[in-house]
PDB file of C-alpha atoms and ligand atoms in Angstrom:
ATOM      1  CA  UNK A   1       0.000   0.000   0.000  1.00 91.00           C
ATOM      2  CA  UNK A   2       1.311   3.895  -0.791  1.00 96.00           C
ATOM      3  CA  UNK A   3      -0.186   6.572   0.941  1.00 97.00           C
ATOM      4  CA  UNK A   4      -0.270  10.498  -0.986  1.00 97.00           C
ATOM      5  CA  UNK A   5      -0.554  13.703   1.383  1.00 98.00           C
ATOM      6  CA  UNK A   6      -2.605  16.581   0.274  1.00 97.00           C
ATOM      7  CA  UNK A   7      -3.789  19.776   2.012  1.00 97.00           C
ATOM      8  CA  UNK A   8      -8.026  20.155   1.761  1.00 97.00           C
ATOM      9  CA  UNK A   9      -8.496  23.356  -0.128  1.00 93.00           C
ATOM     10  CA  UNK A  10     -12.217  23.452   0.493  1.00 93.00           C
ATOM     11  CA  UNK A  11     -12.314  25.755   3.332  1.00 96.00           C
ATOM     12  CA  UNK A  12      -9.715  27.646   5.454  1.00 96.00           C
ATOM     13  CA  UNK A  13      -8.746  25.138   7.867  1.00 97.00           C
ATOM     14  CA  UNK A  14      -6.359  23.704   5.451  1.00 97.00           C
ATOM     15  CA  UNK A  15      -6.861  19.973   6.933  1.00 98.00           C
ATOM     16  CA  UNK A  16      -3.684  17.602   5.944  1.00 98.00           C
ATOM     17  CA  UNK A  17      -4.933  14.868   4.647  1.00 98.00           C
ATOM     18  CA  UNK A  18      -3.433  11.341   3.867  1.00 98.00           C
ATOM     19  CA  UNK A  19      -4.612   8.852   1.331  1.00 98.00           C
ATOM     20  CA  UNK A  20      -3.760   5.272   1.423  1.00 98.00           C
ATOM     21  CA  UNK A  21      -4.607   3.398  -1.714  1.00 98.00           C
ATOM     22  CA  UNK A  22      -3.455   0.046  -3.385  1.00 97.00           C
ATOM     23  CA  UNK A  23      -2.547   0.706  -7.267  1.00 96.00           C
ATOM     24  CA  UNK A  24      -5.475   2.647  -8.228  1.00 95.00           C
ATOM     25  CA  UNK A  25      -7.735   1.393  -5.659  1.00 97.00           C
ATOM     26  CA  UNK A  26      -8.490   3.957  -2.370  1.00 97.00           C
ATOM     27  CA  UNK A  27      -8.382   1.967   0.731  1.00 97.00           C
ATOM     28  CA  UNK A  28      -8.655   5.088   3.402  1.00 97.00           C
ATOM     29  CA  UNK A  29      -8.628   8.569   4.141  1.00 98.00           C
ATOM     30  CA  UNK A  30      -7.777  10.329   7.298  1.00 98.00           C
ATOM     31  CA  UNK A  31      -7.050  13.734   8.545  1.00 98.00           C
ATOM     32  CA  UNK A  32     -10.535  15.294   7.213  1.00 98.00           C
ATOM     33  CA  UNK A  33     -12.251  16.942   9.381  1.00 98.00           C
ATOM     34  CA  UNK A  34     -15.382  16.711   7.245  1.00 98.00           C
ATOM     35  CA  UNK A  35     -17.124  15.087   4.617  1.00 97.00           C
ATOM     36  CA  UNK A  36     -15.712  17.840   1.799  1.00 97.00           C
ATOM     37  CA  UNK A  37     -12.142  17.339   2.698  1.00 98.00           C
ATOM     38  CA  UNK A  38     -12.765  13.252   2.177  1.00 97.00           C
ATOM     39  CA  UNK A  39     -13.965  14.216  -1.227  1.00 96.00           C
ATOM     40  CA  UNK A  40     -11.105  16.298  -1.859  1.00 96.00           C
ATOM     41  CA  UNK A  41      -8.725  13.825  -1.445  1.00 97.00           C
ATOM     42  CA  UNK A  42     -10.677  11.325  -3.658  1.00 97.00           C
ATOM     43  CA  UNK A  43     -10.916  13.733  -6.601  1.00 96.00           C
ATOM     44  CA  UNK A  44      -7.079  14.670  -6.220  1.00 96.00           C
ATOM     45  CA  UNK A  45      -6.341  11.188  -6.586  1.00 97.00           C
ATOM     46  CA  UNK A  46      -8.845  10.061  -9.573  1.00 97.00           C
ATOM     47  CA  UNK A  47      -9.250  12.835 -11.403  1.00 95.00           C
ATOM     48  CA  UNK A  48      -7.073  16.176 -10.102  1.00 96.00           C
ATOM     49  CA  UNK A  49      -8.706  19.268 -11.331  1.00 95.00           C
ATOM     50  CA  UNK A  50      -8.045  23.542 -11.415  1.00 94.00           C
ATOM     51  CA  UNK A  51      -9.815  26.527 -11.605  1.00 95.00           C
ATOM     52  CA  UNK A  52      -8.499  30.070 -12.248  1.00 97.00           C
ATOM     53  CA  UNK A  53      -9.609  33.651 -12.966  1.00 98.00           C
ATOM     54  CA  UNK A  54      -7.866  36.381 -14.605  1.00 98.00           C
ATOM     55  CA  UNK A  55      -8.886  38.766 -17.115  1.00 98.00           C
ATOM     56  CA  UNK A  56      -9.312  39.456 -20.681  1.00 98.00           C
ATOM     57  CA  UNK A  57      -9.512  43.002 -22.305  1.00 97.00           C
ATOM     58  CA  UNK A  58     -12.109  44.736 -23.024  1.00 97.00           C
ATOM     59  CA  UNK A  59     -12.894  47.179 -25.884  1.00 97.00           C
ATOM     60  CA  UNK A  60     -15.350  50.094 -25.665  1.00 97.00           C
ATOM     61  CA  UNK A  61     -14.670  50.414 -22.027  1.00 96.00           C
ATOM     62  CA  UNK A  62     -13.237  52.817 -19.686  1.00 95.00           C
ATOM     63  CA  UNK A  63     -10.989  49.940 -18.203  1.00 96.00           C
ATOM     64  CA  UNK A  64      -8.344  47.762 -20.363  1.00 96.00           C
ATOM     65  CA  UNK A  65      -9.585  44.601 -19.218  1.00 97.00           C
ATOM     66  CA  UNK A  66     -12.478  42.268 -17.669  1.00 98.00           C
ATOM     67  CA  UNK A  67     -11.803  39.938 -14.847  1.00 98.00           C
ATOM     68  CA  UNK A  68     -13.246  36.300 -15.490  1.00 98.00           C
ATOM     69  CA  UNK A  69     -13.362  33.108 -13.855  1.00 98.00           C
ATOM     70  CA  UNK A  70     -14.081  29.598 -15.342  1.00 98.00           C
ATOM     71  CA  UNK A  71     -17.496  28.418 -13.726  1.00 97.00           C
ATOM     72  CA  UNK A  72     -15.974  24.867 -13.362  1.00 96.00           C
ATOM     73  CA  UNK A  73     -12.510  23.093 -12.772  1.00 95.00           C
ATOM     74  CA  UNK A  74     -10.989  21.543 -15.867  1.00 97.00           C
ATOM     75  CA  UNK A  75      -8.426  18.876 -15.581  1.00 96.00           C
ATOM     76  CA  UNK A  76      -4.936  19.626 -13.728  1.00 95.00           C
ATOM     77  CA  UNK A  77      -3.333  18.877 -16.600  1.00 96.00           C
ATOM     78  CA  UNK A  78      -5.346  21.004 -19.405  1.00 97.00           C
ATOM     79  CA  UNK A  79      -4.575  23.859 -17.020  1.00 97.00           C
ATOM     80  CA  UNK A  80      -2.280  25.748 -18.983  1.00 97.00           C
ATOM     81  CA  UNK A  81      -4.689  25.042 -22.735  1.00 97.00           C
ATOM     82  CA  UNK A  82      -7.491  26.555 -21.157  1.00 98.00           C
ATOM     83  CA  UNK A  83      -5.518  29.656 -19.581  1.00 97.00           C
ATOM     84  CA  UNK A  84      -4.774  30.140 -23.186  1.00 97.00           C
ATOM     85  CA  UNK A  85      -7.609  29.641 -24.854  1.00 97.00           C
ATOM     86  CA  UNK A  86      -8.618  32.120 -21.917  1.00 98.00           C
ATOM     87  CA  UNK A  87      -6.049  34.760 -23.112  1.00 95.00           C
ATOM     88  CA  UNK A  88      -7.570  34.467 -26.723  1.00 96.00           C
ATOM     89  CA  UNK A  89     -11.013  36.119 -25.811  1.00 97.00           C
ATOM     90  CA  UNK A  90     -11.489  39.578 -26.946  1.00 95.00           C
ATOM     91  CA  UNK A  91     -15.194  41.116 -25.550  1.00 97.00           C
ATOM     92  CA  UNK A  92     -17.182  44.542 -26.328  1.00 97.00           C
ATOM     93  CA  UNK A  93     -18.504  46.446 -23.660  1.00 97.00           C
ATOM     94  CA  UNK A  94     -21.212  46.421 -22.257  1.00 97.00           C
ATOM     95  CA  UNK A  95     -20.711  43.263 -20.137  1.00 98.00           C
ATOM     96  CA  UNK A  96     -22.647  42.111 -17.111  1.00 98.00           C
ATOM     97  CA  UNK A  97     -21.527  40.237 -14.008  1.00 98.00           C
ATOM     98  CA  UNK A  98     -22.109  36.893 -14.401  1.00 98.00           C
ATOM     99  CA  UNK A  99     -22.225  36.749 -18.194  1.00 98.00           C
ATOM    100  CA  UNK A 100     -20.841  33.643 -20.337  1.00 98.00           C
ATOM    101  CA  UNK A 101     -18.290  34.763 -22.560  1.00 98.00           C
ATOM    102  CA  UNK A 102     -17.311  31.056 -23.486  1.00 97.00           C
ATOM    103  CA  UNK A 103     -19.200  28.162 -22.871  1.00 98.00           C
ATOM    104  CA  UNK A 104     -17.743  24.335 -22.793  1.00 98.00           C
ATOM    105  CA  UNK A 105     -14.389  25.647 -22.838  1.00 97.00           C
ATOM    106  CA  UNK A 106     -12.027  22.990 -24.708  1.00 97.00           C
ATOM    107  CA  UNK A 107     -15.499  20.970 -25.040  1.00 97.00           C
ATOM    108  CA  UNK A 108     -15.930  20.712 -21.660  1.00 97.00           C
ATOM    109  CA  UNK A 109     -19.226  20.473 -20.028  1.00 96.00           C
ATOM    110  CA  UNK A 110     -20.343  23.407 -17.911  1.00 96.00           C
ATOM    111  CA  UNK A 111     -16.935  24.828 -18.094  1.00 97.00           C
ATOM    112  CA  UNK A 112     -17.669  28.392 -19.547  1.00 98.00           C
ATOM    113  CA  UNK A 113     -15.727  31.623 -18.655  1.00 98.00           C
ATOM    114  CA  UNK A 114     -18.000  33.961 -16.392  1.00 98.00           C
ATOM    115  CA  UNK A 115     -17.290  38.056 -16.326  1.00 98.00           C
ATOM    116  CA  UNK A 116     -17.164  38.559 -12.462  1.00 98.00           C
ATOM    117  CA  UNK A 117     -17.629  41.979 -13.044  1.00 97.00           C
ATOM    118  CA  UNK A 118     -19.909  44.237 -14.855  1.00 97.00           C
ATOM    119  CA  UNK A 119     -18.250  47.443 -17.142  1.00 97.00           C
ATOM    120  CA  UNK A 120     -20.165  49.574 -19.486  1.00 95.00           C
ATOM    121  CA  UNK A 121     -19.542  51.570 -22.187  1.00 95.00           C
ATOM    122  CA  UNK A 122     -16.984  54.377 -22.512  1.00 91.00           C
TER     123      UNK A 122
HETATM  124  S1  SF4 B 219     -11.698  18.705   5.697  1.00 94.28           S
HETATM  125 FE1  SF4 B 219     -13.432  20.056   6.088  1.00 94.28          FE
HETATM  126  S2  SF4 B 219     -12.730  21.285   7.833  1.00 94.28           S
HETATM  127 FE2  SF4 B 219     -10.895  20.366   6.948  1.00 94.28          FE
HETATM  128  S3  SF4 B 219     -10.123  21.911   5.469  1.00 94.28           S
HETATM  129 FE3  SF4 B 219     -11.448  20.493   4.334  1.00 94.28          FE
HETATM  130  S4  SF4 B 219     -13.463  21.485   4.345  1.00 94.28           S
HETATM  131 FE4  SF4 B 219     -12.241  22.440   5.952  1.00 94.28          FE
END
């Protein structure tokens, strides 16, 4: 059996956590002090995935560029394609909070790039 130690992100507690697992096969995890950080661990292990924000610019505004955040986590190690495919969006102002520049980024479900800000027109 291997164990892998990660640190539960879900709230600010920062819980270490240890995995023990056999191959691919989870046999325990301990060091959670709740259900989410349990989860955590499993989803590190199977399937590891990232969010970001950032921002993209912005014509017809009185500000250079948006701020944006990807509604859902893509997969650790598509981090770096999305972030460009990110960079790539050009908007027009106006723009709402909450507004889907990009949905199923990279064709993934429900993972569309949200303005977390609203900026109208110059
Ligand atoms: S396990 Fe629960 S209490 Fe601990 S950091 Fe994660 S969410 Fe917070």
């Amino acid at each position: 059996m291997s164990t892998e130690n990660y640190v539960c992100i879900a709230c600010p507690i920062g819980c270490p956590l240890e995995l023990v697992h056999e191959g691919d096969q989870i046999v325990d995890v301990s060091g959670n002090k709740c259900v989410r950080g349990a989860k955590y661990a499993r989803q590190e292990f199977t399937d590891p995935r990232r969010t970001f924000s950032t921002t993209v610019p912005i014509e017809g505004s009185n500000w250079a560029r948006l701020p944006v955040k990807l509604a859902a986590p893509v997969p650790k190690d598509r981090i770096l394609e999305a972030a460009q495919a990110v960079h790539q969006l050009r908007v027009q102002a106006p723009i709402r909070m909450g507004e889907v520049l990009a949905r199923d980024l990279l064709g993934l479900d429900g993972v569309n790039v949200v303005a977390t800000r609203s900026l109208g027109r110059a």
